[in-house]
Structure formats: C-alpha cells, structure tokens
Amino acid sequence: VGASLVSAARAGAPSDEVELRAGLLAGESPSAAMTAAAGGSDAEAGSGSPWGSGRSERMVFFAEAWNEIISHMRDEDLISNRERDCLCFRDWRRTGSGGSFSRQVYLPVLCTAGRLQAACDLLLGLRAELGGGGGASAPPQGTYTERRRVDCERRLTAALERDVHMAEAVMEAWELCVWVLSATLGPRHAESLLRLEALVAESMRAWRRVDLVVPQRLPAAMKALVDLCAQLLIYSPPKREVPADVDAAAAAAPGGKKDSSAPEVPARSEPGPPKPPANPVVGKVVDRLRSLLDALKRALGRSAQLISSEIDSLKFTQEGFFWSESYAEEQLNALVADKGNEMRLRGAVLLLTTAELDAQPTGKEAGRRLTWFVNSLFMAKPGAPSVAAMPSWTIMTPYYSEDLLYSEKELRQTNEDGVSVLFFLQKASPADWSNFLERVRCRDEQEVYAKGLSLELRLWASMRGQTLVRTVEGEMMCEKALKLQAAWDGTPPDQVEELVRQKFTCIVSAQIYGQMRRQKADKAADTDFLLRRYPNLRVAYVDKTSTMQTVMGDDGLASLTETIRWYSVLIRADPTSGSMVEIYRVQLPGDPILGEGKPENQNHAMIFTRGEALQTLDMNQAGYLEECLKMRNLLMEFGANSDATRPCTIVGFREHIFTSGLTSLATFMGLQEGCFVTLSQRTLTDPLRMRLHYGHPDLFDKLFSMTRGGVSKASKGINLSEDIFAGFSHTLRGGRVAYAEYLQVGKGRDVGMHQIYKFEAKLSQGNGEQMISRDVNRMGARLDFFRLLSFYYSGPGFYLNVALTVVCVYVFLYLQLWTCLFPLRPASDLPFADLLSLEWLLQLGLLLIIPTACFLAVEQGAVRALTEIVRTVLLGSPLFFMFHMGTKAHYVSNTLKFGGARYRPTGRGFVMRHENFAEIYRFFATSHFYPGFELLAALVIWLLLGGWTGDGGATDVGHYWRAVWASYAMVFAWLFAPFWFNPVALEWRKLEDDLVDWRRWMAREGTSPEKSWRAWYYEETSHIYATRSSLKMAHVLTPALRYAVTFVGMLHAVNKLNPPDEPGFADVVSLGAYLHGLTRVALVTAVLVGPTAISLCLDSLMSNADVPITRNLFSLVATGGIIAGLVLPLVFGWTDFAEMVTCVVALCYLLATLVNVAWASGLTLPVVTRLCQAWDLFCGILLLGLLFALSLPGFVDQIQVRTLFNAAFNRGLRYADLLVSIPQSKGM
C-alpha cells in the first residue's frame, strides 16, 4: 500500500517493457501497454484466480490514477462521454448492486474492444478441427477422439494466456451477462441461475469449452444481449393512478399501510401459459429477455443439453418474470432505480458493440498525451518516495499583463472579416467544441449564454490559448496528484490536505497586480477569481505606497514631503468569505524593477517560496495531471545526478509545443522548438555535458540559487536573455545540469509572422549581448576544449554562423559584380558554380531541416518524419527558415555593432487578422527589404553586365543561374515571405485598402511610428545619432565603401555603352575614363531629373492654389515635363535606354554612398530624409506591384490561404466558413 503509480507500473516484467516500446514506436495505440503498465501479465489471464493479490492491488492503484486522468481530460473537453466510458477502468463491485464479479477492476473497452469477435473466430477455427465444419452440425461427443479435443482445449488455453485482453473480455462479458439475467429475473429465478452458473463452471473445469457453444451463433446471442441492455436503458417506471377502492382498502388495513418488512409470498395459481403483459413498456423488456434466452439456447452445442434445459426452466418458472406482470414491473423498477446499474448496462453495450478502431480516442491531443504517458512509465527514472518523505517544492510563474482569462467581449469581438476568437476556436477545434456542448448539455453557443454558462465558455476558450488560467490549472494538478498519491501511502484523510500544503506551493508573481487592483482592472478581478478557484494558490506582487508628511524646515516653515515605499506582498483568498487576505508585506530598499522587469519579478518573489526545489513556469505553459504524477521521481533527480564534487542544481525536462498546427507558421515554429527542447537538449546533456538553463520549466536547487544571485540576472540590456545567465552561474560555480526524458509540459509558441519575428529578434539580440558579457568570457576561459565547442554550438556560435553566412553572400556577390564591372576578367569564367550552388543550398536555411528530420524520426518514425518534412516543404518552410536566417543575422550584427538590445513583447494571441502593408513594411524594411533589394540589384546588374554572351551570340546564362539560384531564393524569401504568411494578403480588396493606408503612412506627419513614416524613420536611425563613437560611425560608413566601389564600376560600364572615339578607351582604367563616365552620368541625370524635378516643384507650389483650374493646369504641365524628360533624350539620340538605366543605377549607388556618409558624419540634412523617403516609396511600389500582379489570378490567393491554414483545414477549418458562416447582418 502506498506504492506510487510509477513504481506500480514498473513492477511488471522486463518483457512488458519491450512489448510496450515496440508497440508504441510502431505507432500503435496505448491499449496493449496499459495492462503491462498496470502490473498485469499474460500469466494472470488464465482461468481460476487470474490475478495475484500484489498485482491486483497495483492494478487498483493504477486504475484509480488512470480514471482520474481520463476524467480530467473529459473536464478539459478533449474527449467525449462515450470516449471517457471507453477509456476508463471499470469497478463493477462498487458500481451498481448485485452480481458476482471476480475482478477488482476491469480493463477499459480501449483494451477489450473487438476481442470478443476474436474469441469467436478462435473458437470457430478450433471447432472446425473437431469436424463438421464447426457449425451446429458438428459431430456429437464420441465421434472424434478425446485426444483431439484435449489438444484443442490446450490451444484455447494457450491463446487466452497469450492474449490477456481477449481473456478479460470473455470473462467480463460472461459476468455482465449473468448479472443482467440475475438483476432482471430477480429472486424467483435465483435457484435456476445458480444451477446454470454451476453447470457452465463445471464445463470449464472439465475442459469442455470448445464443443460447448456454436461459434457462428454467438454473435446473435451477443446482439440479443445488447438489445436487452438497450431496452433496459430506455426503460422508465410507468406512472399509474391508484384506484380509490384499492387506496381505501390499503388505508383500512392494520397500521394504515402494508408491512413492507414481511416477505412477499407469491400467490398460488394453476399452471398455464404466460399471459402477455398489459403494460407495453414491460412487454418490450420481456420480449427482449425471451429473445436473449432463445439465442443463448441456440448457441449451445449438443454436449450442453443440461445447460439448455436449465435455460428452458428460466422461462417456465411459475409466478416468475415471464408469468407475473407485477413481479416483472417490480424487478425492472428496482433495476433502474440504482444509477450504478445504468453504468453497468452501458458498459455491457460498449464491450459488446465497440470495434477496436472505434475505441481509440478521436482527439489527436488526447491520444498523444495518453500514448506518451504510458510509454514514459517504462523509461529509466529514480524511485519515488512516499509523499511524506519526498522533497518539497514551489512552482513560480512570472506574470505582467498578458492574457489571463478571455472576457466575453474578447471572445465575441470580430476582426475586419467578422471572425471572432470564439468562432476561430470552434472551427480550429470542432471536436473539442462538440465535447463542450455535450458536457454543458447545450445545442449551440446561444443556448450556452441563455443558460448563464458564459464563465464555462470563457474557461473553455482560455484553456485553448496561451493564458495564465491554463498555466495555473496545470500547476494545480500537482496538488491533485499529491493528494491521490498520499491516499495510496495510507495517509489518514484528515491529514492529506495539510501534508500536500507542506510539500507543494504555487505562486504567481503578478508584478503590477496592486496597480491593476487600484485601477479596478478586469485582470485584477480575474486574478481574484483564480485565487478563489484554487484556495492554495498565492499571488505575489510589487506594491508602491505614497504618504504625505508635514516637515518643518530650517527656516521654520512647514512643507509637505512625499514618502514613497516599495513592498513585496503575498496574498491569498479567504476560503470562507472569498476576500483577499494579505499574508506577508516586506519592505524593499527601493524600486526593484531595474532592468527588463521579468527577472526582478521572479527574484522579488523568491522570499515567499518554500521547499528544497523551485520550479519556474512561464505563463504560456500547460501542465497535465498524468505528468504531475511523476513529479516525485523528477525531484529525486537532484540526488541521482550529484556526486561528491559537483551537485546537481538544475533539472530540465521535455516540452511539447501545443500551438503547433494552428497555422503553417505555428507548425514550422513547433518543429523548430520541438527539436530544440528534446533532441538538442538530450544531446547537450549526454554525451556533450553542456546543457545550460534555457528558460522554463526547469527545476532549481533553491538554496543553491538563492545564495548565488537568484534564478535570473536583471541588468538592463546585457541580461536580455535572463534565463541563460542562470545556467552560466550554476556551471561556473560547480553545479551540474541534468535532463529528464520521462516528463513533459506543454508550451505555447508564437503563431504569427510578427510574433515570431519579434521572438527571433529578442533571441538574436540576447545572444549578441551574451557574446560581450563577462559570463561568456569566463565560460570560454574555464571550459575544456570539447565542452567549449559544445558551448559554442549551443549558443553564440549558431548565431555567429548565421551572420557569417549572410556576410559571405554579400562578399561573394559583390566580388563577382566588381569583376564584371571593372576590366579584370569575364564573369563567365566563374569556377565551381555547381559547388557554390550546393553550399548555398545547405547554408541558407535548408541545413536546419536536418536536425528537424532527426527529431521527427526519433519521435514518430522514419516514414512519418519523411512525410512531415515533405509536407512542410510544400507549405513553405524553406521560405520561413531563410527569412528568419536574415532576422538572426541582422539583429546579431546590429547588437554587436551598436548595442540597443531590448525586450520585445511578442503577444500570444491567435493570428486571425490581416496585417496591412504599411505595418509589414515598417516591421521588415530595415532587416529584410533593404538587404533584399540591394542583393537583387547586384544579381540583376551581374546578369546584365556580366558578359554572359560570347562570340557569335552564344550565351552562357545557365552558368550564371547555377551559381546564383540559391541567392535568388534567399532574396525572394526576404522580400516575399512576410506577405505569403500574412492572412488574406493577396485579396484585391485588401490590397486596395493597403495601398491607401500605405500612402497615408508615407505622407502623414506624426509622432508615432505606426502612424507616420517620418517618425518611423527617426526611430530606425536613432542608434546612429545616439552616440558619436568612432567605431560605431565606422560601422555606419562601411556600407558606403561597397556602394562607392560599385558606383565607380558603373562608370566603367557607362564607358562601355557610350565610349569616346578613341579605340580601346572603354577597356582602360584611368582617371580620364572615369571622368568621361562621370560626365555621361551627370548629363543623362540632368536631362532625366531636371525637367522632372522642376515639374514636381511647380506642382508642389501650386497644390495650394485657390483656383482649381490653375492647379489642374500646373499638374498637367508637371506631367508633361516628366514625360518630356524621359522621351526627348531617346528621340533626339542623346542617349539610349541601356545607358539611361545604367546612369540611373549609378546615381542610386552614389546617393546611397552620400547618405551613409551623412549618417556617419552625424548630419541631419532634410535632403537625406527626402532621399530615404524616395527609396522607401520606390521599394513599396515594387512590392505592391508584385502583390497586385499575383492577386489577378484568383487561384494564387486560394493557394496562399490553404497553405497558411493547412493544419487547421485538416481539422475542419474551411476558409469558406470564415466568410459564409459569418452573420450576414454585419455587412448589411
């Protein structure tokens, strides 16, 4: 008594573990593993006493835990009522009344489904071997040898011993059938039923099983039993009016009522045929019962004459069920009065009618969790002590102002397409929504609100988002698990609550709860709701108080002085009144928030934690009851991984990304994060021995952490990735970091392009700050060579490698461009084109697919891994990975050059709305669009001026494309990925609205970057003007060097297009040649730009004219000037189109050089701002033009939406529903 679930599960034989692993790794359901996990073995499935007392006791403990898990999943609406009944163990002794059941618990229908039919098939084959084809015409006893019969009996016994599920199904079906007959027929048939059971048992002991029944007729008997149970389930006692004379006679009796204690004596009557019941409801049950007895009699073989006769005697018992209507009605009323009998009847129907496939949970999440739980029971783990002897621990969750509990308004609020959060969740999780409606007994959403169940609806939606209530719900499952395990340990019931409070504490560190409460914010009320919902939950927050005091000055005058004090406060909810009660208030020396906020939010609440261990869970994580049952084992990892020299101070474990599948972006992010939190950390732990602390949900040795600076460092900027510094601190101070594979928690990740971008930017900037920190310097100085390589791989080295890859692309393209612009050698002589193509293919993001493929192969098998990789590639994963390679490179390099790392709140909501073009351009221009257009320009110039046309007009352009196609793919990803992964990005109506918004953003004057281009421009260039450091100015000036060299090369290209009369002048590198090219550029530019500039100036001056005719006239003149500036030089032969374009490109490189020089000099010239605005205008026009062109064919829009929401489509989300199912009144 008191053995934990894990210990009980691991008590099985080693063969059970091998069988379980083989079954689960092959992708099978957990049904075959449950018996082994519960302590069952094949040898226990035989006849007689099948289960030993020790195994039976462990089975009861496991069944209790398993049923709690299934019940919790039903409360979460992951499974339906029917699936719950199929998954739960059944204890028929405690359920219902009457009956003789041999098992303490019976296996779930998940295990026994379909095994009765398998038993029938087995009997059919054995019966056929006795002769006569196995049917009713099989020869009677004596026509075949006894040796053959005994051999069939032995084979039947061996088959039942091999298949424990079949044996249990047969046993349960027989016992339920006997109970149904006994409960229905009642005491007047008890003797006959006892004789019937004795005859069957005698046949079993005598090994007369094979020829006892006719296998072909058993299905008909089972169907008759199902019909009877179904009729009993719908039976309800009839309502009858008592006649007045009968009532008066009963009142006149002694005592005024019938003596119920006296036994009922059936009235004697003459034998005769049974009369049909006058009550049709009772008559239906009588007919079903008679059909069952007839079917059982027909299913018996010729050797079961005595059993057949006993069945006949059941039907002809005088004053029995078939003869006395009042007796039958009395028996049926007693049967249905007990609700436990209803559960038995439903269990019998499920056992007899459920196919093996139908017994599996249809929800993907429920199947995944159950399969993982059963599989994890057989992984190596430390032994679990009793609850009283286990280490105590505290779970702490930092919370600021993220989503806590969705309000009714948030659920109903729609976006511009009319899609609400609730509507999205209903379509993304249709099975969960149906399960929810079934649980609350409503037909639709309107009925839910009508019944006042809005809180239940809010909880249902919040449990499917990244909300605090979901996190707290999972954390408090530890309390429920400990109570269950304490009961197993034999703890008295009145001491369980106190023991659990001593061993487990949960604290939410809500930093600004006091401020929200003073403002009477909804989130403060929701926090109070959590405290009332979970009485043992605690909330810590930072409180600021201000008091005014009168102070006498030196001059004798009184003045008011404000005194501000800061406190760390811990509160709970009063269990009786529900009001908030302050437990502790600790004064602080000042404002504790010195850095980004989250580290201080964790550190200030550490004084309120209790126990030997501290677990930090982020508020986007989710716990599961089945995993909480293994927390005792996890806490023992500290001792199991410690030695005399290095204690284990951090224990990490797996995470499951539960947001994977909402969109294709969420799938890519889930695969990337899933690979890191499983395969990567497993490898870093063993054999590399270099796992650190990468964030929640790791467990800390609390005493070790508190005496060494807490669990987070809080310096602003440098400690942006605060979690990793805890790993540095523990490693440098002699601690060891362990990793457990057998336990997991859920984790939410960003699901939208903007969210993922900010997350990747935060990680990249954090790694950039790490590279210049003292901690990394100390790690590099003190680690051995091999662990140093592992450290480099697991952190800064990865981001440096990505940045250097992008730098290599720049170096390669510009060097090749300069070789074709200057008279050095033809670009067509480029060596190793195919080798370079393969290298770029691997480096530009596709190399990241390899660890993802390994992760999927280990978790799901090679075939499913290959299928998933192909699917994600078709959905656009190369675009995703190459795009974010640019994100990492940009932010790592900028952080190392200029600093400025800052925390970026990503937001954890659902991505349902379309981001407008201006917002996308503002987000990605500096990091992706500018580099993308720069590389695209270099590629196009290299193509046009690279000399790919040889003698006689032969071309070698294929050589060019083999060398640069990977670079084009990267450029395409950088320019197009944000729009491809933006919902409804290619719809014409949306693009028209985006164009209007973008024009307003470009022209508007304002102070917000979201509203004005000018404000955004000042924000983006603020790091340049923030300091006059010579090194930083050198970094600003570096791009000007490559622009200047390219400009000089373009002058040489101009000389080639319009050379002077001197022969060979175009191939000479001299000052005169470049002066000639510069002159041509200046002349062509003056001819092109001059009329255009004058016309635009006149149009700008007359834009405010009072007379509309004058304003329109000048606009017409300006337009004519622009056309003249473009057409006249070509008409008069002053230049040609190729030279015109070359001169314009050269001018652009010159202007880019001058702009960078102005930035490096610290000059804030208006002309620089105008030039930058013109460049953004040009880039925006090109991107919008591409989007408009792609929106013309309607199928591109449909493909884009389907690839973005592909995973949700597979679960029933249809994009048409987002338009058709929206209430039409909104648009009217």
PDB file of C-alpha atoms in Angstrom, residues 405-406 408 411 436 439-440 448-449 451-462 469 526 529 533:
ATOM      1  CA  LEU A 405      -8.871  34.811 -18.856  1.00  0.00           C
ATOM      2  CA  TYR A 406     -10.655  35.738 -22.064  1.00  0.00           C
ATOM      3  CA  GLU A 408     -16.927  37.603 -23.071  1.00  0.00           C
ATOM      4  CA  LEU A 411     -14.480  36.211 -27.391  1.00  0.00           C
ATOM      5  CA  PHE A 436     -18.004  21.095 -24.553  1.00  0.00           C
ATOM      6  CA  ARG A 439     -20.736  18.440 -21.217  1.00  0.00           C
ATOM      7  CA  VAL A 440     -22.847  21.539 -20.555  1.00  0.00           C
ATOM      8  CA  VAL A 448     -24.812  28.435 -23.542  1.00  0.00           C
ATOM      9  CA  TYR A 449     -25.335  32.148 -22.977  1.00  0.00           C
ATOM     10  CA  LYS A 451     -28.290  29.179 -19.503  1.00  0.00           C
ATOM     11  CA  GLY A 452     -25.840  31.586 -17.879  1.00  0.00           C
ATOM     12  CA  LEU A 453     -22.774  29.459 -18.647  1.00  0.00           C
ATOM     13  CA  SER A 454     -20.629  32.268 -20.024  1.00  0.00           C
ATOM     14  CA  LEU A 455     -17.933  31.584 -17.410  1.00  0.00           C
ATOM     15  CA  GLU A 456     -17.675  27.978 -18.574  1.00  0.00           C
ATOM     16  CA  LEU A 457     -17.399  29.217 -22.147  1.00  0.00           C
ATOM     17  CA  ARG A 458     -14.666  31.704 -21.187  1.00  0.00           C
ATOM     18  CA  LEU A 459     -12.740  28.948 -19.431  1.00  0.00           C
ATOM     19  CA  TRP A 460     -13.120  26.622 -22.423  1.00  0.00           C
ATOM     20  CA  ALA A 461     -11.693  29.220 -24.781  1.00  0.00           C
ATOM     21  CA  SER A 462      -8.947  30.291 -22.367  1.00  0.00           C
ATOM     22  CA  VAL A 469      -5.558  30.405 -16.244  1.00  0.00           C
ATOM     23  CA  ASP A 526      -9.719  37.644 -12.923  1.00  0.00           C
ATOM     24  CA  PHE A 529     -11.132  34.612  -9.426  1.00  0.00           C
ATOM     25  CA  ARG A 533     -10.866  28.879  -7.574  1.00  0.00           C
TER      26      ARG A 533
END
